[in-house]
Amino acid sequence: MREMFSVVTLLLLLAGPAHAAGPQGGAAVPQSGAAKVIFDTDIGDDIDDAYALGFLLRSPEVQVLGVTTAFEDTHLRARLATRFLKAAGRGEVPVYEGPKTAGASHFSQGKWAEGSPDRSYPDAIEFVLKTIRESPGQITLVAVAPLTNVGALIAKDAKTFRMLKRVVLMGGSVERGYGNKNSPDAEWNIVNDVAAAKALFASGVPLYVMPLDSTQILLDAARQAELFGKKTEMAKALEELTAEWSAAGNRKSPLLFDVVAAAYAVKPEVCPTAAMRIEVDDKGFTRRVGGAANANVCLRSKTAEFFDLFLSREF
């Protein structure tokens, strides 16, 4: 979900259990048969995670069962997610903390996150496995972070992991790299846990991949203004988070990497996929190779349809 050395933005909005709309009146009530989704995120680095979560929360096509935080300071990420859910009027959606990992912090929205009261969070890995066991074949894991949590899930209980309905992944680079150059890169979410990426592509779980090729969609100034102009608590939170992210040395207009994955979970037509076999090499490159397909990959998204969907949500 990201440019290698800066944080980028997209909108993912998942709908949770039916409840009365809050003061801003934007809460989405899941439709009958709504897809059950868990959102696995490194929210707080790139800004696109927050947009993606917001999008999912306002999409009645999905029911967000929980948010799990991954990579580096997962506790601070959990605090950010909690505050964002409250701003969205969706404080009933639970947040779970994944295993922390070592490394230099890439957190760009720490001040906003620290505005959430500190508390303990339950374990993300136990939550995901328990939820899969309770609803086998029904859970979609939307994974838009380095794959530390995914690797931990497979290592702990690969049999249960294979009971997922599908994984929708923002990750990889097949034909195009960062900046839409005509050669692939070792993409952030893959290269930060190559072993986990290899395990995921070998897991046998239905895998839908939104790589750099299809996710570098710019949220331009005009569309930002349209979104922020809604003046809801969620729109205000997104505006504040975007300003803090931008002030940390990032661009003013985010790229919506993660939102494309979220949008696919809601409406697959925005990013048509093709079956192919992807091999993850030791340097974190995702190579298309011959052989039986192990993934469904979107190399070209439909930008107009994506924005029609994205901007139709009541942020």
Short mmCIF file of C-alpha atoms in Angstrom, two decimals:
data_model
loop_
_atom_site.label_atom_id
_atom_site.label_comp_id
_atom_site.label_asym_id
_atom_site.label_seq_id
_atom_site.Cartn_x
_atom_site.Cartn_y
_atom_site.Cartn_z
CA MET A 1 0.00 0.00 0.00
CA ARG A 2 2.65 2.53 -0.52
CA GLU A 3 5.41 4.50 -2.04
CA MET A 4 8.65 3.10 -0.73
CA PHE A 5 9.79 6.09 1.31
CA SER A 6 6.66 8.15 1.72
CA VAL A 7 3.19 7.40 2.92
CA VAL A 8 0.25 7.41 0.52
CA THR A 9 -3.49 7.40 0.80
CA LEU A 10 -6.57 5.57 -0.30
CA LEU A 11 -10.10 5.08 0.90
CA LEU A 12 -11.31 1.74 2.27
CA LEU A 13 -14.68 1.79 3.97
CA LEU A 14 -16.17 -1.30 5.55
CA ALA A 15 -19.60 -1.52 7.09
CA GLY A 16 -20.06 -3.01 10.52
CA PRO A 17 -23.06 -4.42 12.35
CA ALA A 18 -26.34 -2.63 11.77
CA HIS A 19 -26.87 0.31 14.09
CA ALA A 20 -28.61 3.63 14.12
CA ALA A 21 -26.82 6.39 12.25
CA GLY A 22 -24.83 8.73 14.46
CA PRO A 23 -25.07 12.54 14.50
CA GLN A 24 -23.44 12.80 11.11
CA GLY A 25 -26.00 10.37 9.68
CA GLY A 26 -23.46 8.52 7.57
CA ALA A 27 -23.32 5.12 9.22
CA ALA A 28 -23.76 2.33 6.68
CA VAL A 29 -26.09 -0.52 7.54
CA PRO A 30 -24.81 -3.79 6.01
CA GLN A 31 -27.04 -5.29 3.39
CA SER A 32 -28.44 -8.77 3.77
CA GLY A 33 -25.63 -11.11 2.78
CA ALA A 34 -22.94 -8.45 3.26
CA ALA A 35 -19.42 -9.81 3.01
CA LYS A 36 -17.74 -10.35 6.38
CA VAL A 37 -14.44 -8.49 6.36
CA ILE A 38 -11.42 -8.16 8.62
CA PHE A 39 -9.20 -5.16 7.82
CA ASP A 40 -5.47 -5.79 8.43
CA THR A 41 -3.61 -2.49 8.38
CA ASP A 42 -0.46 -0.53 9.18
CA ILE A 43 -2.55 2.61 9.63
CA GLY A 44 -0.45 5.59 10.68
CA ASP A 45 2.36 5.25 8.12
CA ASP A 46 0.79 5.97 4.73
CA ILE A 47 -2.46 7.89 4.76
CA ASP A 48 -4.27 5.57 2.38
CA ASP A 49 -5.07 3.10 5.18
CA ALA A 50 -7.34 5.64 6.84
CA TYR A 51 -9.16 6.37 3.59
CA ALA A 52 -9.56 2.66 2.96
CA LEU A 53 -10.97 2.04 6.40
CA GLY A 54 -13.35 4.98 6.05
CA PHE A 55 -14.55 3.67 2.71
CA LEU A 56 -15.28 0.24 4.11
CA LEU A 57 -17.11 1.65 7.11
CA ARG A 58 -19.47 3.48 4.76
CA SER A 59 -20.03 0.54 2.40
CA PRO A 60 -23.19 -1.47 3.19
CA GLU A 61 -21.92 -4.25 0.92
CA VAL A 62 -19.50 -5.32 3.67
CA GLN A 63 -19.55 -5.87 7.41
CA VAL A 64 -16.30 -4.96 9.15
CA LEU A 65 -15.86 -7.52 11.91
CA GLY A 66 -12.66 -5.99 13.24
CA VAL A 67 -9.50 -4.01 12.55
CA THR A 68 -6.13 -5.70 13.14
CA THR A 69 -2.92 -3.67 13.26
CA ALA A 70 0.32 -4.94 11.74
CA PHE A 71 4.02 -4.00 11.50
CA GLU A 72 6.30 -2.08 13.88
CA ASP A 73 4.36 -0.13 16.57
CA THR A 74 1.08 -2.02 16.37
CA HIS A 75 -0.08 -0.54 19.68
CA LEU A 76 0.07 3.06 18.48
CA ARG A 77 -1.64 1.96 15.28
CA ALA A 78 -4.44 0.45 17.38
CA ARG A 79 -4.88 3.76 19.20
CA LEU A 80 -5.13 5.59 15.86
CA ALA A 81 -7.68 3.10 14.52
CA THR A 82 -9.74 3.42 17.71
CA ARG A 83 -9.87 7.21 17.45
CA PHE A 84 -10.74 7.03 13.76
CA LEU A 85 -13.56 4.54 14.36
CA LYS A 86 -14.97 6.82 17.04
CA ALA A 87 -14.83 9.81 14.67
CA ALA A 88 -16.66 7.69 12.09
CA GLY A 89 -19.41 6.92 14.56
CA ARG A 90 -18.36 3.26 14.46
CA GLY A 91 -16.80 2.80 17.86
CA GLU A 92 -18.44 -0.62 18.17
CA VAL A 93 -16.02 -2.08 15.61
CA PRO A 94 -13.29 -3.81 17.68
CA VAL A 95 -9.57 -3.19 17.26
CA TYR A 96 -6.90 -5.86 17.78
CA GLU A 97 -3.15 -5.48 18.15
CA GLY A 98 -0.82 -7.65 16.08
CA PRO A 99 2.74 -8.64 17.00
CA LYS A 100 5.15 -5.72 17.13
CA THR A 101 8.20 -5.83 14.86
CA ALA A 102 11.56 -4.16 15.19
CA GLY A 103 12.81 -1.42 12.90
CA ALA A 104 12.89 2.32 12.40
CA SER A 105 9.44 3.82 12.79
CA HIS A 106 7.62 4.92 9.65
CA PHE A 107 4.74 6.39 11.64
CA SER A 108 3.67 9.76 10.25
CA GLN A 109 0.44 10.38 12.17
CA GLY A 110 1.60 9.84 15.73
CA LYS A 111 0.30 13.07 17.22
CA TRP A 112 -3.24 12.32 16.08
CA ALA A 113 -2.97 8.73 17.30
CA GLU A 114 -1.84 9.88 20.74
CA GLY A 115 -5.11 11.80 21.04
CA SER A 116 -6.74 8.43 21.72
CA PRO A 117 -6.68 7.34 25.38
CA ASP A 118 -4.17 4.58 25.93
CA ARG A 119 -5.43 1.12 26.83
CA SER A 120 -4.63 -2.51 26.18
CA TYR A 121 -5.85 -4.31 23.06
CA PRO A 122 -6.60 -8.01 22.53
CA ASP A 123 -4.45 -10.21 20.33
CA ALA A 124 -5.05 -9.89 16.59
CA ILE A 125 -3.87 -13.39 15.67
CA GLU A 126 -6.19 -15.12 18.13
CA PHE A 127 -9.09 -12.95 16.97
CA VAL A 128 -8.63 -13.75 13.27
CA LEU A 129 -8.26 -17.48 13.80
CA LYS A 130 -11.27 -17.61 16.14
CA THR A 131 -13.38 -15.63 13.68
CA ILE A 132 -12.43 -17.92 10.78
CA ARG A 133 -13.31 -21.02 12.82
CA GLU A 134 -16.70 -19.55 13.71
CA SER A 135 -17.50 -18.65 10.07
CA PRO A 136 -15.47 -20.99 7.83
CA GLY A 137 -15.51 -20.03 4.17
CA GLN A 138 -17.17 -16.68 4.92
CA ILE A 139 -14.38 -14.29 5.96
CA THR A 140 -12.58 -11.92 3.60
CA LEU A 141 -9.23 -10.68 4.91
CA VAL A 142 -8.39 -7.30 3.38
CA ALA A 143 -4.62 -7.11 3.90
CA VAL A 144 -3.05 -3.72 3.19
CA ALA A 145 0.02 -3.87 5.45
CA PRO A 146 3.38 -5.62 5.46
CA LEU A 147 2.43 -9.27 5.88
CA THR A 148 3.63 -9.77 9.46
CA ASN A 149 0.18 -10.73 10.75
CA VAL A 150 -0.51 -12.97 7.75
CA GLY A 151 2.75 -14.78 8.33
CA ALA A 152 1.92 -15.23 12.01
CA LEU A 153 -1.53 -16.62 11.15
CA ILE A 154 -0.11 -19.18 8.73
CA ALA A 155 2.66 -20.18 11.13
CA LYS A 156 0.22 -20.67 14.00
CA ASP A 157 -2.60 -22.49 12.20
CA ALA A 158 -2.27 -22.91 8.44
CA LYS A 159 -5.29 -25.23 8.34
CA THR A 160 -7.59 -22.58 9.79
CA PHE A 161 -6.06 -19.88 7.58
CA ARG A 162 -7.03 -21.95 4.53
CA MET A 163 -10.65 -21.70 5.68
CA LEU A 164 -10.75 -18.02 4.69
CA LYS A 165 -13.12 -17.19 1.86
CA ARG A 166 -10.39 -15.07 0.29
CA VAL A 167 -7.56 -12.64 0.89
CA VAL A 168 -7.71 -9.30 -0.91
CA LEU A 169 -4.16 -7.98 -0.91
CA MET A 170 -2.62 -4.64 -1.72
CA GLY A 171 0.88 -5.74 -2.57
CA GLY A 172 3.38 -6.65 -5.21
CA SER A 173 4.51 -5.24 -8.54
CA VAL A 174 4.24 -7.27 -11.74
CA GLU A 175 4.83 -5.04 -14.76
CA ARG A 176 4.95 -1.52 -13.34
CA GLY A 177 6.82 -0.10 -10.37
CA TYR A 178 6.66 3.03 -8.25
CA GLY A 179 5.86 6.13 -10.25
CA ASN A 180 4.27 3.89 -12.89
CA LYS A 181 7.66 3.14 -14.39
CA ASN A 182 7.70 0.29 -16.92
CA SER A 183 9.54 -2.18 -14.71
CA PRO A 184 8.58 -3.78 -11.39
CA ASP A 185 9.87 -2.92 -7.91
CA ALA A 186 10.07 -4.84 -4.66
CA GLU A 187 6.86 -3.42 -3.21
CA TRP A 188 6.65 -2.29 0.43
CA ASN A 189 4.14 -4.77 1.82
CA ILE A 190 5.99 -7.70 0.26
CA VAL A 191 9.58 -6.70 0.87
CA ASN A 192 9.03 -6.04 4.58
CA ASP A 193 8.20 -9.70 5.22
CA VAL A 194 9.30 -11.82 2.28
CA ALA A 195 8.88 -15.10 4.15
CA ALA A 196 5.26 -14.26 4.97
CA ALA A 197 4.60 -13.26 1.36
CA LYS A 198 6.00 -16.57 0.12
CA ALA A 199 3.81 -18.42 2.61
CA LEU A 200 0.70 -16.50 1.51
CA PHE A 201 1.19 -17.18 -2.20
CA ALA A 202 1.76 -20.87 -1.39
CA SER A 203 -1.16 -21.12 1.05
CA GLY A 204 -3.86 -22.19 -1.40
CA VAL A 205 -6.27 -19.52 -0.12
CA PRO A 206 -8.14 -17.70 -2.92
CA LEU A 207 -5.95 -14.65 -3.38
CA TYR A 208 -6.89 -11.41 -5.13
CA VAL A 209 -3.92 -9.12 -5.62
CA MET A 210 -3.95 -5.37 -6.26
CA PRO A 211 -0.29 -4.54 -7.04
CA LEU A 212 1.43 -1.24 -7.86
CA ASP A 213 0.32 -1.76 -11.46
CA SER A 214 -3.31 -0.93 -10.63
CA THR A 215 -3.29 1.04 -7.37
CA GLN A 216 -1.38 4.27 -7.99
CA ILE A 217 -4.51 6.41 -8.22
CA LEU A 218 -4.09 10.03 -7.17
CA LEU A 219 -6.60 11.73 -4.90
CA ASP A 220 -6.21 15.17 -6.46
CA ALA A 221 -6.86 18.50 -4.76
CA ALA A 222 -10.35 18.88 -6.21
CA ARG A 223 -11.49 15.48 -5.00
CA GLN A 224 -9.89 16.08 -1.60
CA ALA A 225 -11.82 19.34 -1.33
CA GLU A 226 -15.05 17.53 -2.25
CA LEU A 227 -14.44 14.95 0.45
CA PHE A 228 -13.31 17.35 3.18
CA GLY A 229 -16.17 19.68 2.33
CA LYS A 230 -18.64 17.13 3.72
CA LYS A 231 -17.74 18.49 7.19
CA THR A 232 -18.58 15.24 8.95
CA GLU A 233 -16.49 13.98 11.84
CA MET A 234 -14.94 11.35 9.57
CA ALA A 235 -14.13 13.89 6.87
CA LYS A 236 -12.58 16.12 9.52
CA ALA A 237 -10.46 13.21 10.78
CA LEU A 238 -9.28 12.41 7.25
CA GLU A 239 -8.40 16.05 6.65
CA GLU A 240 -6.41 16.26 9.91
CA LEU A 241 -4.62 12.97 9.25
CA THR A 242 -3.78 13.98 5.69
CA ALA A 243 -2.35 17.31 6.88
CA GLU A 244 -0.18 15.57 9.51
CA TRP A 245 0.97 12.98 6.96
CA SER A 246 1.81 15.67 4.42
CA ALA A 247 3.67 17.76 7.02
CA ALA A 248 5.89 14.73 7.70
CA GLY A 249 7.48 15.22 4.27
CA ASN A 250 4.97 13.50 2.04
CA ARG A 251 3.06 14.78 -0.97
CA LYS A 252 -0.04 16.94 -0.56
CA SER A 253 -2.22 14.61 -2.63
CA PRO A 254 -2.13 10.95 -1.60
CA LEU A 255 -2.11 7.90 -3.81
CA LEU A 256 -4.94 5.54 -2.99
CA PHE A 257 -3.12 2.21 -3.09
CA ASP A 258 -5.03 0.57 -0.23
CA VAL A 259 -8.36 1.99 -1.22
CA VAL A 260 -8.22 0.02 -4.46
CA ALA A 261 -8.03 -3.20 -2.44
CA ALA A 262 -10.90 -2.05 -0.26
CA ALA A 263 -12.91 -1.10 -3.32
CA TYR A 264 -12.29 -4.52 -4.86
CA ALA A 265 -13.74 -6.14 -1.74
CA VAL A 266 -16.89 -4.08 -2.30
CA LYS A 267 -17.14 -4.08 -6.11
CA PRO A 268 -14.67 -6.31 -7.99
CA GLU A 269 -15.53 -4.67 -11.31
CA VAL A 270 -13.37 -1.64 -10.44
CA CYS A 271 -10.23 -3.75 -10.84
CA PRO A 272 -10.73 -6.82 -13.09
CA THR A 273 -8.36 -9.67 -12.32
CA ALA A 274 -6.69 -12.39 -14.35
CA ALA A 275 -5.48 -15.72 -13.03
CA MET A 276 -1.71 -16.10 -13.00
CA ARG A 277 1.10 -17.72 -11.09
CA ILE A 278 3.14 -15.34 -8.95
CA GLU A 279 6.47 -16.28 -7.41
CA VAL A 280 7.97 -14.18 -4.61
CA ASP A 281 11.75 -14.08 -4.83
CA ASP A 282 14.21 -13.54 -1.97
CA LYS A 283 14.44 -9.81 -2.72
CA GLY A 284 10.69 -9.28 -2.47
CA PHE A 285 9.89 -9.10 -6.18
CA THR A 286 6.64 -10.70 -7.31
CA ARG A 287 7.42 -12.43 -10.61
CA ARG A 288 4.82 -13.77 -13.04
CA VAL A 289 5.94 -17.27 -13.97
CA GLY A 290 4.56 -20.28 -15.79
CA GLY A 291 2.54 -22.93 -14.06
CA ALA A 292 -0.78 -23.33 -12.29
CA ALA A 293 -2.30 -20.04 -11.13
CA ASN A 294 -2.00 -19.18 -7.43
CA ALA A 295 -3.49 -15.67 -7.56
CA ASN A 296 -5.98 -13.45 -9.33
CA VAL A 297 -4.16 -10.22 -10.18
CA CYS A 298 -5.46 -6.83 -11.31
CA LEU A 299 -2.96 -5.10 -13.59
CA ARG A 300 -5.26 -2.28 -14.76
CA SER A 301 -7.92 -0.63 -12.61
CA LYS A 302 -10.88 1.32 -13.96
CA THR A 303 -10.15 4.76 -12.54
CA ALA A 304 -13.44 6.42 -13.44
CA GLU A 305 -15.48 3.56 -11.97
CA PHE A 306 -13.27 3.57 -8.90
CA PHE A 307 -13.90 7.25 -8.18
CA ASP A 308 -17.61 6.87 -8.90
CA LEU A 309 -17.71 4.23 -6.17
CA PHE A 310 -15.38 5.98 -3.77
CA LEU A 311 -17.01 9.41 -3.89
CA SER A 312 -20.51 7.94 -3.66
CA ARG A 313 -19.91 7.02 -0.03
CA GLU A 314 -21.22 9.24 2.78
CA PHE A 315 -17.94 10.01 4.50
#
